[in-house]
Amino acid sequence: MARRKVITCESCGTKEYMEKSIEVELKTGDKIYFCCEHCKEVTSDEEILDKEIFSMIKSIIGVKTMGKTVNGYIRNRLRDDFDENKRQILFTILSEKRYKLTEIISKKTFPNSTIKAKYVFASVEKDVEQELQRKTKQEERIAFVTFDEPISVSRTTKKRKSIRDFL
């Protein structure tokens, strides 16, 4: 008799057989599972983006599973230092630099996975800030060009005064 795999729902944490669960594939190629359609719907895009960032960092530092300290460090960094816009930029930059960071981390020696995760964040932090500044400047330019209220342009004529009015 074949052994059935049990998974944990990403939303509510209940244990469910894999055959009965709903599978969602992330942009990174990893899969997350939900016990029902309701759990899938109540999971926000921000939570899914966090899962994608976790998955990306996990593949960059080269581990199959991350320990509590690495998970805690990444979770705290995302919660404290990155709002939703910065998280999206972080994911984009991690996707672009994934192979380069993986190569660098494989050549260096680190005492543990938490230090590797700190190195990844330190490597991309400057790029995230630059991209965020670029986007805010671009949004300011767009806001400057577009007008919220229509401007009425009406022609007014000014009555010229003659010199006799002053005499």
PDB file of C-alpha atoms in Angstrom:
ATOM      1  CA  MET A   1       0.000   0.000   0.000  1.00  0.00           C
ATOM      2  CA  ALA A   2       1.357   3.382  -1.016  1.00  0.00           C
ATOM      3  CA  ARG A   3       2.064   5.974   1.613  1.00  0.00           C
ATOM      4  CA  ARG A   4       0.124   9.230   1.229  1.00  0.00           C
ATOM      5  CA  LYS A   5       1.862  12.544   1.770  1.00  0.00           C
ATOM      6  CA  VAL A   6       0.483  14.938   4.375  1.00  0.00           C
ATOM      7  CA  ILE A   7       0.909  18.685   3.861  1.00  0.00           C
ATOM      8  CA  THR A   8       0.153  21.727   5.994  1.00  0.00           C
ATOM      9  CA  CYS A   9      -2.213  24.455   4.806  1.00  0.00           C
ATOM     10  CA  GLU A  10      -0.358  27.754   4.296  1.00  0.00           C
ATOM     11  CA  SER A  11      -3.296  29.761   5.607  1.00  0.00           C
ATOM     12  CA  CYS A  12      -4.776  27.948   8.587  1.00  0.00           C
ATOM     13  CA  GLY A  13      -2.099  25.342   9.351  1.00  0.00           C
ATOM     14  CA  THR A  14      -4.335  22.266   9.225  1.00  0.00           C
ATOM     15  CA  LYS A  15      -2.890  18.983   8.080  1.00  0.00           C
ATOM     16  CA  GLU A  16      -4.381  17.539   4.923  1.00  0.00           C
ATOM     17  CA  TYR A  17      -3.574  14.792   2.456  1.00  0.00           C
ATOM     18  CA  MET A  18      -1.896  16.118  -0.664  1.00  0.00           C
ATOM     19  CA  GLU A  19      -4.546  14.578  -2.929  1.00  0.00           C
ATOM     20  CA  LYS A  20      -7.305  16.594  -1.219  1.00  0.00           C
ATOM     21  CA  SER A  21      -5.444  19.907  -1.075  1.00  0.00           C
ATOM     22  CA  ILE A  22      -5.281  22.797  -3.531  1.00  0.00           C
ATOM     23  CA  GLU A  23      -1.835  23.325  -5.032  1.00  0.00           C
ATOM     24  CA  VAL A  24      -0.588  26.775  -6.073  1.00  0.00           C
ATOM     25  CA  GLU A  25       2.688  27.194  -7.925  1.00  0.00           C
ATOM     26  CA  LEU A  26       4.798  30.232  -7.068  1.00  0.00           C
ATOM     27  CA  LYS A  27       6.809  32.278  -9.556  1.00  0.00           C
ATOM     28  CA  THR A  28       9.953  30.654  -8.195  1.00  0.00           C
ATOM     29  CA  GLY A  29       8.730  27.171  -9.133  1.00  0.00           C
ATOM     30  CA  ASP A  30       7.975  26.026  -5.584  1.00  0.00           C
ATOM     31  CA  LYS A  31       4.480  24.955  -4.615  1.00  0.00           C
ATOM     32  CA  ILE A  32       2.301  25.905  -1.667  1.00  0.00           C
ATOM     33  CA  TYR A  33      -0.822  24.067  -0.557  1.00  0.00           C
ATOM     34  CA  PHE A  34      -4.187  25.097   0.841  1.00  0.00           C
ATOM     35  CA  CYS A  35      -6.775  22.854   2.521  1.00  0.00           C
ATOM     36  CA  CYS A  36      -9.777  24.528   0.874  1.00  0.00           C
ATOM     37  CA  GLU A  37     -10.785  27.249  -1.558  1.00  0.00           C
ATOM     38  CA  HIS A  38     -11.657  29.617   1.301  1.00  0.00           C
ATOM     39  CA  CYS A  39      -8.105  29.472   2.712  1.00  0.00           C
ATOM     40  CA  LYS A  40      -6.720  30.174  -0.748  1.00  0.00           C
ATOM     41  CA  GLU A  41      -8.963  33.219  -1.182  1.00  0.00           C
ATOM     42  CA  VAL A  42      -8.223  34.759   2.229  1.00  0.00           C
ATOM     43  CA  THR A  43      -4.470  34.537   1.722  1.00  0.00           C
ATOM     44  CA  SER A  44      -3.357  37.986   0.623  1.00  0.00           C
ATOM     45  CA  ASP A  45      -1.024  38.774  -2.250  1.00  0.00           C
ATOM     46  CA  GLU A  46       1.438  40.149   0.292  1.00  0.00           C
ATOM     47  CA  GLU A  47       1.626  36.794   2.080  1.00  0.00           C
ATOM     48  CA  ILE A  48       2.169  34.979  -1.205  1.00  0.00           C
ATOM     49  CA  LEU A  49       4.900  37.492  -2.115  1.00  0.00           C
ATOM     50  CA  ASP A  50       6.563  36.758   1.239  1.00  0.00           C
ATOM     51  CA  LYS A  51       6.481  33.030   0.448  1.00  0.00           C
ATOM     52  CA  GLU A  52       8.073  33.750  -2.939  1.00  0.00           C
ATOM     53  CA  ILE A  53      10.831  35.820  -1.300  1.00  0.00           C
ATOM     54  CA  PHE A  54      11.450  33.040   1.239  1.00  0.00           C
ATOM     55  CA  SER A  55      11.629  30.515  -1.594  1.00  0.00           C
ATOM     56  CA  MET A  56      13.994  32.712  -3.601  1.00  0.00           C
ATOM     57  CA  ILE A  57      16.354  33.238  -0.652  1.00  0.00           C
ATOM     58  CA  LYS A  58      16.210  29.515   0.150  1.00  0.00           C
ATOM     59  CA  SER A  59      17.344  28.675  -3.375  1.00  0.00           C
ATOM     60  CA  ILE A  60      20.041  31.370  -3.339  1.00  0.00           C
ATOM     61  CA  ILE A  61      21.638  30.209  -0.097  1.00  0.00           C
ATOM     62  CA  GLY A  62      21.400  26.595  -1.274  1.00  0.00           C
ATOM     63  CA  VAL A  63      19.351  24.819   1.396  1.00  0.00           C
ATOM     64  CA  LYS A  64      16.295  22.589   1.127  1.00  0.00           C
ATOM     65  CA  THR A  65      14.746  23.685   4.401  1.00  0.00           C
ATOM     66  CA  MET A  66      15.517  26.713   6.518  1.00  0.00           C
ATOM     67  CA  GLY A  67      15.848  26.616  10.277  1.00  0.00           C
ATOM     68  CA  LYS A  68      13.961  28.738  12.781  1.00  0.00           C
ATOM     69  CA  THR A  69      16.666  31.375  13.055  1.00  0.00           C
ATOM     70  CA  VAL A  70      16.881  31.956   9.298  1.00  0.00           C
ATOM     71  CA  ASN A  71      13.083  32.055   8.960  1.00  0.00           C
ATOM     72  CA  GLY A  72      12.860  34.452  11.891  1.00  0.00           C
ATOM     73  CA  TYR A  73      15.579  36.708  10.517  1.00  0.00           C
ATOM     74  CA  ILE A  74      13.980  36.926   7.064  1.00  0.00           C
ATOM     75  CA  ARG A  75      10.486  37.404   8.508  1.00  0.00           C
ATOM     76  CA  ASN A  76      11.677  40.198  10.818  1.00  0.00           C
ATOM     77  CA  ARG A  77      13.607  41.935   8.041  1.00  0.00           C
ATOM     78  CA  LEU A  78      10.601  41.853   5.729  1.00  0.00           C
ATOM     79  CA  ARG A  79       8.246  43.076   8.455  1.00  0.00           C
ATOM     80  CA  ASP A  80      10.480  45.869   9.783  1.00  0.00           C
ATOM     81  CA  ASP A  81      12.345  47.177   6.741  1.00  0.00           C
ATOM     82  CA  PHE A  82      10.195  46.439   3.691  1.00  0.00           C
ATOM     83  CA  ASP A  83       6.717  47.715   2.928  1.00  0.00           C
ATOM     84  CA  GLU A  84       4.679  46.220   0.076  1.00  0.00           C
ATOM     85  CA  ASN A  85       6.327  48.313  -2.669  1.00  0.00           C
ATOM     86  CA  LYS A  86       9.826  47.549  -1.405  1.00  0.00           C
ATOM     87  CA  ARG A  87       8.994  43.841  -1.167  1.00  0.00           C
ATOM     88  CA  GLN A  88       7.977  43.736  -4.805  1.00  0.00           C
ATOM     89  CA  ILE A  89      11.196  45.532  -5.769  1.00  0.00           C
ATOM     90  CA  LEU A  90      13.194  43.153  -3.538  1.00  0.00           C
ATOM     91  CA  PHE A  91      11.659  40.124  -5.256  1.00  0.00           C
ATOM     92  CA  THR A  92      12.407  41.569  -8.698  1.00  0.00           C
ATOM     93  CA  ILE A  93      16.041  42.298  -7.827  1.00  0.00           C
ATOM     94  CA  LEU A  94      16.499  38.885  -6.208  1.00  0.00           C
ATOM     95  CA  SER A  95      15.126  37.288  -9.379  1.00  0.00           C
ATOM     96  CA  GLU A  96      17.545  39.268 -11.545  1.00  0.00           C
ATOM     97  CA  LYS A  97      20.611  38.574  -9.379  1.00  0.00           C
ATOM     98  CA  ARG A  98      19.701  35.034  -8.366  1.00  0.00           C
ATOM     99  CA  TYR A  99      22.408  33.177 -10.267  1.00  0.00           C
ATOM    100  CA  LYS A 100      25.134  35.690  -9.498  1.00  0.00           C
ATOM    101  CA  LEU A 101      24.356  35.607  -5.760  1.00  0.00           C
ATOM    102  CA  THR A 102      24.190  31.805  -5.791  1.00  0.00           C
ATOM    103  CA  GLU A 103      27.613  31.648  -7.412  1.00  0.00           C
ATOM    104  CA  ILE A 104      29.142  34.108  -4.939  1.00  0.00           C
ATOM    105  CA  ILE A 105      27.681  32.317  -1.914  1.00  0.00           C
ATOM    106  CA  SER A 106      28.889  28.926  -3.148  1.00  0.00           C
ATOM    107  CA  LYS A 107      32.467  30.242  -3.434  1.00  0.00           C
ATOM    108  CA  LYS A 108      32.571  31.824   0.036  1.00  0.00           C
ATOM    109  CA  THR A 109      32.434  30.068   3.364  1.00  0.00           C
ATOM    110  CA  PHE A 110      29.845  31.119   5.911  1.00  0.00           C
ATOM    111  CA  PRO A 111      29.424  29.747   9.431  1.00  0.00           C
ATOM    112  CA  ASN A 112      25.655  29.249   9.087  1.00  0.00           C
ATOM    113  CA  SER A 113      22.597  29.944   6.933  1.00  0.00           C
ATOM    114  CA  THR A 114      21.589  33.055   8.863  1.00  0.00           C
ATOM    115  CA  ILE A 115      24.847  34.754   7.889  1.00  0.00           C
ATOM    116  CA  LYS A 116      24.185  33.753   4.269  1.00  0.00           C
ATOM    117  CA  ALA A 117      20.730  35.372   4.438  1.00  0.00           C
ATOM    118  CA  LYS A 118      22.257  38.530   5.947  1.00  0.00           C
ATOM    119  CA  TYR A 119      24.764  38.592   3.095  1.00  0.00           C
ATOM    120  CA  VAL A 120      21.946  38.317   0.539  1.00  0.00           C
ATOM    121  CA  PHE A 121      20.048  41.224   2.093  1.00  0.00           C
ATOM    122  CA  ALA A 122      23.203  43.340   2.324  1.00  0.00           C
ATOM    123  CA  SER A 123      23.993  42.607  -1.330  1.00  0.00           C
ATOM    124  CA  VAL A 124      20.664  43.811  -2.682  1.00  0.00           C
ATOM    125  CA  GLU A 125      19.746  46.540  -0.182  1.00  0.00           C
ATOM    126  CA  LYS A 126      21.424  49.366  -2.099  1.00  0.00           C
ATOM    127  CA  ASP A 127      19.799  48.289  -5.369  1.00  0.00           C
ATOM    128  CA  VAL A 128      16.362  48.180  -3.728  1.00  0.00           C
ATOM    129  CA  GLU A 129      16.775  51.733  -2.397  1.00  0.00           C
ATOM    130  CA  GLN A 130      17.945  53.040  -5.765  1.00  0.00           C
ATOM    131  CA  GLU A 131      15.042  51.399  -7.587  1.00  0.00           C
ATOM    132  CA  LEU A 132      12.561  52.764  -5.024  1.00  0.00           C
ATOM    133  CA  GLN A 133      13.956  56.303  -5.455  1.00  0.00           C
ATOM    134  CA  ARG A 134      13.773  55.961  -9.223  1.00  0.00           C
ATOM    135  CA  LYS A 135      10.146  54.850  -9.055  1.00  0.00           C
ATOM    136  CA  THR A 136       9.144  57.653  -6.692  1.00  0.00           C
ATOM    137  CA  LYS A 137      10.812  60.254  -8.934  1.00  0.00           C
ATOM    138  CA  GLN A 138       9.019  58.778 -11.934  1.00  0.00           C
ATOM    139  CA  GLU A 139       5.686  58.887 -10.102  1.00  0.00           C
ATOM    140  CA  GLU A 140       6.335  62.509  -9.108  1.00  0.00           C
ATOM    141  CA  ARG A 141       7.011  63.406 -12.732  1.00  0.00           C
ATOM    142  CA  ILE A 142       3.819  61.686 -13.821  1.00  0.00           C
ATOM    143  CA  ALA A 143       1.846  63.426 -11.072  1.00  0.00           C
ATOM    144  CA  PHE A 144       3.354  66.745 -12.129  1.00  0.00           C
ATOM    145  CA  VAL A 145       2.350  66.253 -15.758  1.00  0.00           C
ATOM    146  CA  THR A 146      -1.175  65.010 -15.142  1.00  0.00           C
ATOM    147  CA  PHE A 147      -3.694  67.399 -13.653  1.00  0.00           C
ATOM    148  CA  ASP A 148      -6.381  66.398 -11.236  1.00  0.00           C
ATOM    149  CA  GLU A 149      -8.610  69.357 -12.022  1.00  0.00           C
ATOM    150  CA  PRO A 150      -9.204  70.739 -15.466  1.00  0.00           C
ATOM    151  CA  ILE A 151      -7.736  74.179 -15.997  1.00  0.00           C
ATOM    152  CA  SER A 152     -10.059  76.669 -17.562  1.00  0.00           C
ATOM    153  CA  VAL A 153      -8.410  78.870 -20.088  1.00  0.00           C
ATOM    154  CA  SER A 154     -10.572  81.824 -20.823  1.00  0.00           C
ATOM    155  CA  ARG A 155      -9.518  84.860 -22.733  1.00  0.00           C
ATOM    156  CA  THR A 156      -9.832  88.107 -20.951  1.00  0.00           C
ATOM    157  CA  THR A 157      -9.306  91.394 -22.631  1.00  0.00           C
ATOM    158  CA  LYS A 158      -8.017  94.345 -20.794  1.00  0.00           C
ATOM    159  CA  LYS A 159      -9.403  97.734 -21.588  1.00  0.00           C
ATOM    160  CA  ARG A 160      -6.594 100.037 -22.511  1.00  0.00           C
ATOM    161  CA  LYS A 161      -6.402 103.316 -20.792  1.00  0.00           C
ATOM    162  CA  SER A 162      -5.734 106.390 -22.747  1.00  0.00           C
ATOM    163  CA  ILE A 163      -3.441 109.128 -21.692  1.00  0.00           C
ATOM    164  CA  ARG A 164      -6.417 111.453 -21.344  1.00  0.00           C
ATOM    165  CA  ASP A 165      -7.626 109.468 -18.353  1.00  0.00           C
ATOM    166  CA  PHE A 166      -4.516 110.474 -16.437  1.00  0.00           C
ATOM    167  CA  LEU A 167      -4.801 114.218 -17.300  1.00  0.00           C
TER     168      LEU A 167
END
